[in-house]
Amino acid sequence: MVFQHFGLFGHRTVLQNAAYGLEIKGVSRKEREQRARDVLDTVGLSGWENRYPSELSGGMKQRVGLARALASDPQILFFDEPFSALDPLIRRDLQDELLRLAKDIKKTFIFITHDMAEALKLGDRIIIMKDGQIVQVGTPEEILLHPVDDYVRRFTADASRAHIVRVGTVASESKSISVETSAFDAVKVLDDSGNDSAIIVDSHGRPLGYINRSKLLSVGHNDPVGSLHVPVPIISSDRTLHDATNLVMDGNNPVAVIDSEGRLVGVVDTRLLLAALVDLPDHRKEFADLSR
């Protein structure tokens, strides 16, 4: 367990504090000190083993507390508001460090916080509680985009969607046309779908460019669309709305959203991006209607 106020022993060195859990388990001094040195290095405190808590900053003390928890190699680490007493800069650095550790050591972290921004940044899944009862459980995106009631909606009112919500979550389906299609047949596809534009894709469904009705009508019927399209910006579906902002704002055409295999999964443009950021209802349907 990692405590809010560190819970360190002032008369013990950093190394002794980190090894304390192993000491009370009866682990030999040599083994526990080696393990403590390893985890202190993991949390960035190598070289501070012989210092005392009074010589450390708040962020460094919290790292010692984290090292002490890691030394026992638990499968689950419980964090009780560990960063709430720290200034914003140190808190952000430790949050980033915790994300790195979670990826490297592959442990389950249970993290209690009253800071919604912190929960959204750190959590794979979030539990929102009220009066001791669970109100909603979900991923950060689910909590932000689909709050179950006004309580959750108020809880997340000030949260930044830009750095949490992923492009693939809000992308609108887009009509695609094979690169080998003729201009005449491409117009028929647009007519049947009720759209004025489409993404041109190769035989594997990977986006190559963008074409609109006016361009198709200005050329010969048999001209292949592969020679007519203009380049289209591309972004991966797992990138955030913030990542997409510059791509979307820099051009007049939609941005193609692709999956891990590079295949088209949808599009995002200025209207869709803004609607998702400000929580307009039914933003994907709205974009589809406006793009026709």
Short mmCIF file of C-alpha atoms in Angstrom, two decimals:
data_model
loop_
_atom_site.label_atom_id
_atom_site.label_comp_id
_atom_site.label_asym_id
_atom_site.label_seq_id
_atom_site.Cartn_x
_atom_site.Cartn_y
_atom_site.Cartn_z
CA MET A 1 0.00 0.00 0.00
CA VAL A 2 1.27 3.48 -0.89
CA PHE A 3 0.14 6.16 1.56
CA GLN A 4 -0.76 9.81 1.04
CA HIS A 5 1.81 11.11 3.53
CA PHE A 6 4.52 8.57 2.68
CA GLY A 7 4.59 6.79 6.08
CA LEU A 8 8.39 6.74 6.20
CA PHE A 9 10.48 6.18 9.32
CA GLY A 10 12.53 9.32 9.97
CA HIS A 11 15.31 7.44 11.79
CA ARG A 12 15.82 4.98 8.94
CA THR A 13 17.73 5.56 5.71
CA VAL A 14 16.09 5.45 2.31
CA LEU A 15 17.44 1.93 1.81
CA GLN A 16 16.15 0.76 5.19
CA ASN A 17 12.74 2.28 4.55
CA ALA A 18 12.49 0.59 1.15
CA ALA A 19 13.49 -2.74 2.68
CA TYR A 20 11.18 -2.50 5.70
CA GLY A 21 8.40 -4.73 4.34
CA LEU A 22 10.90 -7.47 3.58
CA GLU A 23 12.51 -7.04 7.00
CA ILE A 24 9.28 -7.75 8.88
CA LYS A 25 8.79 -10.79 6.63
CA GLY A 26 12.08 -12.18 7.89
CA VAL A 27 14.04 -11.83 4.65
CA SER A 28 17.80 -11.83 5.20
CA ARG A 29 19.57 -8.47 5.31
CA LYS A 30 21.64 -9.16 2.21
CA GLU A 31 18.65 -10.23 0.14
CA ARG A 32 16.32 -7.46 1.28
CA GLU A 33 18.90 -4.72 0.77
CA GLN A 34 19.67 -5.96 -2.74
CA ARG A 35 15.98 -6.03 -3.57
CA ALA A 36 15.57 -2.54 -2.08
CA ARG A 37 18.45 -1.23 -4.20
CA ASP A 38 16.84 -2.68 -7.31
CA VAL A 39 13.46 -1.03 -6.71
CA LEU A 40 15.06 2.28 -5.69
CA ASP A 41 16.81 2.25 -9.04
CA THR A 42 13.46 1.49 -10.71
CA VAL A 43 11.86 4.59 -9.16
CA GLY A 44 14.84 6.82 -9.92
CA LEU A 45 16.47 7.00 -6.48
CA SER A 46 19.74 5.20 -7.13
CA GLY A 47 22.46 7.01 -5.18
CA TRP A 48 20.12 8.14 -2.41
CA GLU A 49 20.19 4.91 -0.41
CA ASN A 50 22.01 6.36 2.61
CA ARG A 51 20.02 9.58 2.89
CA TYR A 52 17.27 10.14 5.46
CA PRO A 53 13.67 11.24 4.77
CA SER A 54 14.39 14.72 6.13
CA GLU A 55 16.85 15.21 3.28
CA LEU A 56 14.30 14.41 0.57
CA SER A 57 11.70 16.43 -1.28
CA GLY A 58 8.04 15.45 -1.12
CA GLY A 59 8.23 13.76 -4.50
CA MET A 60 11.31 11.79 -3.49
CA LYS A 61 9.64 10.65 -0.28
CA GLN A 62 6.73 9.37 -2.30
CA ARG A 63 9.13 7.46 -4.53
CA VAL A 64 10.57 5.78 -1.43
CA GLY A 65 7.06 4.79 -0.40
CA LEU A 66 6.48 3.34 -3.85
CA ALA A 67 9.79 1.49 -3.74
CA ARG A 68 8.86 -0.02 -0.36
CA ALA A 69 5.61 -1.32 -1.84
CA LEU A 70 7.36 -2.72 -4.92
CA ALA A 71 10.07 -4.44 -2.90
CA SER A 72 7.65 -7.12 -1.70
CA ASP A 73 6.66 -7.87 -5.31
CA PRO A 74 2.88 -7.83 -4.73
CA GLN A 75 0.47 -8.60 -7.56
CA ILE A 76 -1.78 -5.70 -6.53
CA LEU A 77 -0.63 -2.28 -5.31
CA PHE A 78 -3.12 -0.10 -3.45
CA PHE A 79 -2.64 3.68 -3.65
CA ASP A 80 -4.53 5.87 -1.18
CA GLU A 81 -4.42 9.38 -2.69
CA PRO A 82 -0.61 9.19 -2.82
CA PHE A 83 -0.03 12.39 -4.80
CA SER A 84 -2.61 14.75 -3.29
CA ALA A 85 -0.09 16.45 -0.96
CA LEU A 86 2.34 17.26 -3.78
CA ASP A 87 2.60 20.37 -5.91
CA PRO A 88 1.20 20.10 -9.48
CA LEU A 89 4.55 19.76 -11.24
CA ILE A 90 5.83 16.96 -9.00
CA ARG A 91 2.41 15.30 -9.10
CA ARG A 92 2.45 15.24 -12.91
CA ASP A 93 5.97 13.80 -12.98
CA LEU A 94 4.99 11.04 -10.55
CA GLN A 95 1.84 10.26 -12.52
CA ASP A 96 3.98 9.83 -15.64
CA GLU A 97 6.39 7.67 -13.66
CA LEU A 98 3.54 5.51 -12.42
CA LEU A 99 2.27 4.98 -15.96
CA ARG A 100 5.76 3.90 -17.01
CA LEU A 101 6.03 1.51 -14.07
CA ALA A 102 2.61 0.02 -14.75
CA LYS A 103 3.70 -0.79 -18.28
CA ASP A 104 7.10 -2.19 -17.25
CA ILE A 105 6.26 -4.27 -14.18
CA LYS A 106 2.79 -5.44 -15.25
CA LYS A 107 1.09 -5.15 -11.86
CA THR A 108 -2.47 -4.23 -11.01
CA PHE A 109 -2.74 -0.75 -9.47
CA ILE A 110 -5.82 0.25 -7.46
CA PHE A 111 -5.75 4.01 -7.09
CA ILE A 112 -8.03 6.12 -4.88
CA THR A 113 -8.35 9.78 -5.86
CA HIS A 114 -10.79 12.68 -5.71
CA ASP A 115 -9.12 14.24 -8.76
CA MET A 116 -11.08 13.29 -11.89
CA ALA A 117 -8.29 14.46 -14.20
CA GLU A 118 -5.89 12.16 -12.36
CA ALA A 119 -8.31 9.24 -12.65
CA LEU A 120 -8.77 9.82 -16.37
CA LYS A 121 -5.01 9.99 -16.92
CA LEU A 122 -4.03 6.95 -14.88
CA GLY A 123 -6.97 4.57 -15.06
CA ASP A 124 -7.67 1.83 -17.58
CA ARG A 125 -11.03 1.53 -15.83
CA ILE A 126 -12.66 3.96 -13.42
CA ILE A 127 -15.16 3.35 -10.63
CA ILE A 128 -17.19 6.39 -9.59
CA MET A 129 -18.80 6.10 -6.15
CA LYS A 130 -21.35 8.10 -4.19
CA ASP A 131 -22.29 7.50 -0.55
CA GLY A 132 -20.44 4.19 -0.57
CA GLN A 133 -22.27 2.91 -3.65
CA ILE A 134 -20.89 2.32 -7.14
CA VAL A 135 -22.54 4.68 -9.63
CA GLN A 136 -20.64 3.81 -12.81
CA VAL A 137 -17.78 1.61 -13.96
CA GLY A 138 -16.11 2.13 -17.32
CA THR A 139 -13.11 3.19 -19.34
CA PRO A 140 -12.17 6.88 -19.31
CA GLU A 141 -13.85 7.30 -22.71
CA GLU A 142 -17.03 5.56 -21.55
CA ILE A 143 -17.20 7.73 -18.45
CA LEU A 144 -16.73 10.94 -20.46
CA LEU A 145 -18.93 10.11 -23.44
CA HIS A 146 -21.67 8.10 -21.75
CA PRO A 147 -22.23 9.27 -18.14
CA VAL A 148 -25.05 7.28 -16.57
CA ASP A 149 -26.59 10.20 -14.68
CA ASP A 150 -26.23 13.87 -13.75
CA TYR A 151 -23.93 13.03 -10.84
CA VAL A 152 -21.34 11.48 -13.15
CA ARG A 153 -21.90 14.24 -15.70
CA ARG A 154 -21.14 16.89 -13.06
CA PHE A 155 -18.16 14.88 -11.88
CA THR A 156 -16.62 14.98 -15.36
CA ALA A 157 -17.80 18.47 -16.37
CA ASP A 158 -14.32 20.01 -16.19
CA ALA A 159 -12.44 17.06 -17.65
CA SER A 160 -10.48 17.58 -20.87
CA ARG A 161 -11.83 15.32 -23.59
CA ALA A 162 -9.04 16.26 -25.98
CA HIS A 163 -6.38 14.16 -24.25
CA ILE A 164 -8.63 11.23 -23.31
CA VAL A 165 -11.10 10.46 -26.11
CA ARG A 166 -9.62 8.56 -29.03
CA VAL A 167 -10.29 9.40 -32.65
CA GLY A 168 -11.66 5.94 -33.43
CA THR A 169 -14.37 6.37 -30.82
CA VAL A 170 -15.93 9.38 -32.56
CA ALA A 171 -15.00 8.78 -36.21
CA SER A 172 -17.89 8.84 -38.65
CA GLU A 173 -18.32 6.03 -41.15
CA SER A 174 -17.23 7.12 -44.61
CA LYS A 175 -18.10 5.82 -48.05
CA SER A 176 -15.02 4.37 -49.74
CA ILE A 177 -14.38 3.80 -53.43
CA SER A 178 -11.83 1.43 -54.93
CA VAL A 179 -8.90 3.06 -56.68
CA GLU A 180 -9.75 1.14 -59.87
CA THR A 181 -13.32 2.52 -60.10
CA SER A 182 -14.15 4.78 -63.07
CA ALA A 183 -15.36 8.33 -62.54
CA PHE A 184 -18.78 7.37 -63.90
CA ASP A 185 -19.20 4.45 -61.50
CA ALA A 186 -17.87 6.55 -58.62
CA VAL A 187 -20.62 9.14 -59.20
CA LYS A 188 -23.19 6.33 -59.08
CA VAL A 189 -21.75 5.20 -55.74
CA LEU A 190 -22.09 8.73 -54.37
CA ASP A 191 -25.64 8.99 -55.71
CA ASP A 192 -26.65 5.70 -54.08
CA SER A 193 -25.12 6.67 -50.74
CA GLY A 194 -26.36 10.27 -50.74
CA ASN A 195 -22.83 11.61 -50.22
CA ASP A 196 -20.89 14.24 -52.13
CA SER A 197 -17.45 12.85 -51.40
CA ALA A 198 -15.60 9.65 -50.56
CA ILE A 199 -12.23 8.22 -49.58
CA ILE A 200 -10.34 6.33 -52.28
CA VAL A 201 -8.88 3.03 -51.02
CA ASP A 202 -6.59 0.35 -52.43
CA SER A 203 -7.40 -3.35 -52.68
CA HIS A 204 -6.61 -3.80 -48.97
CA GLY A 205 -8.92 -1.00 -47.84
CA ARG A 206 -6.09 1.43 -47.10
CA PRO A 207 -6.87 5.10 -47.81
CA LEU A 208 -5.09 6.72 -50.73
CA GLY A 209 -6.88 10.03 -51.12
CA TYR A 210 -10.08 12.04 -51.23
CA ILE A 211 -12.48 12.70 -54.12
CA ASN A 212 -15.62 14.83 -54.40
CA ARG A 213 -18.53 14.92 -56.83
CA SER A 214 -17.51 18.13 -58.61
CA LYS A 215 -14.11 16.65 -59.49
CA LEU A 216 -15.70 13.46 -60.81
CA LEU A 217 -18.14 15.39 -63.00
CA SER A 218 -15.35 17.47 -64.54
CA VAL A 219 -13.53 14.53 -66.16
CA GLY A 220 -14.26 11.74 -68.60
CA HIS A 221 -16.56 8.91 -67.56
CA ASN A 222 -13.86 6.29 -67.94
CA ASP A 223 -11.12 8.11 -66.07
CA PRO A 224 -10.05 6.02 -63.04
CA VAL A 225 -10.49 7.75 -59.71
CA GLY A 226 -6.94 6.73 -58.84
CA SER A 227 -5.68 9.50 -61.10
CA LEU A 228 -8.10 12.11 -59.75
CA HIS A 229 -7.97 12.05 -55.97
CA VAL A 230 -6.12 14.50 -53.77
CA PRO A 231 -3.96 13.33 -50.83
CA VAL A 232 -5.82 12.79 -47.58
CA PRO A 233 -4.32 13.21 -44.09
CA ILE A 234 -4.26 9.97 -42.10
CA ILE A 235 -4.42 9.35 -38.36
CA SER A 236 -4.52 6.15 -36.32
CA SER A 237 -7.77 5.34 -34.52
CA ASP A 238 -5.95 5.04 -31.18
CA ARG A 239 -4.69 8.65 -31.23
CA THR A 240 -6.49 11.28 -29.16
CA LEU A 241 -8.66 14.15 -30.33
CA HIS A 242 -5.81 16.47 -29.35
CA ASP A 243 -3.49 14.59 -31.71
CA ALA A 244 -6.00 15.06 -34.54
CA THR A 245 -6.53 18.79 -34.04
CA ASN A 246 -3.73 20.10 -36.24
CA LEU A 247 -4.46 17.64 -39.04
CA VAL A 248 -8.14 18.54 -39.04
CA MET A 249 -7.68 22.29 -38.77
CA ASP A 250 -4.95 22.51 -41.42
CA GLY A 251 -7.14 21.41 -44.33
CA ASN A 252 -10.61 21.57 -45.84
CA ASN A 253 -10.90 17.84 -46.43
CA PRO A 254 -11.68 15.18 -43.82
CA VAL A 255 -8.93 13.19 -42.15
CA ALA A 256 -8.95 9.43 -42.78
CA VAL A 257 -8.93 7.30 -39.63
CA ILE A 258 -7.17 3.93 -39.90
CA ASP A 259 -6.90 0.79 -37.77
CA SER A 260 -3.70 -1.00 -36.75
CA GLU A 261 -3.53 -2.63 -40.19
CA GLY A 262 -3.77 0.70 -41.99
CA ARG A 263 -7.32 0.10 -43.20
CA LEU A 264 -9.93 2.83 -43.34
CA VAL A 265 -12.37 2.82 -40.42
CA GLY A 266 -13.90 6.27 -40.80
CA VAL A 267 -13.25 9.98 -41.09
CA VAL A 268 -13.09 12.99 -38.82
CA ASP A 269 -13.37 16.65 -39.79
CA THR A 270 -13.75 20.05 -38.13
CA ARG A 271 -17.46 19.71 -37.34
CA LEU A 272 -17.07 16.25 -35.88
CA LEU A 273 -14.02 17.20 -33.84
CA LEU A 274 -15.66 20.26 -32.32
CA ALA A 275 -18.88 18.38 -31.62
CA ALA A 276 -16.98 15.65 -29.76
CA LEU A 277 -14.96 18.16 -27.74
CA VAL A 278 -17.99 20.14 -26.54
CA ASP A 279 -20.26 17.13 -26.03
CA LEU A 280 -22.91 17.81 -28.64
CA PRO A 281 -25.47 14.98 -28.70
CA ASP A 282 -25.39 12.51 -31.59
CA HIS A 283 -22.27 14.14 -33.01
CA ARG A 284 -21.51 11.29 -35.42
CA LYS A 285 -24.98 11.40 -36.95
CA GLU A 286 -24.77 15.17 -37.18
CA PHE A 287 -21.53 14.96 -39.11
CA ALA A 288 -22.91 12.37 -41.49
CA ASP A 289 -25.88 14.63 -42.23
CA LEU A 290 -23.71 17.72 -42.75
CA SER A 291 -21.26 15.95 -45.04
CA ARG A 292 -23.91 14.93 -47.54
#
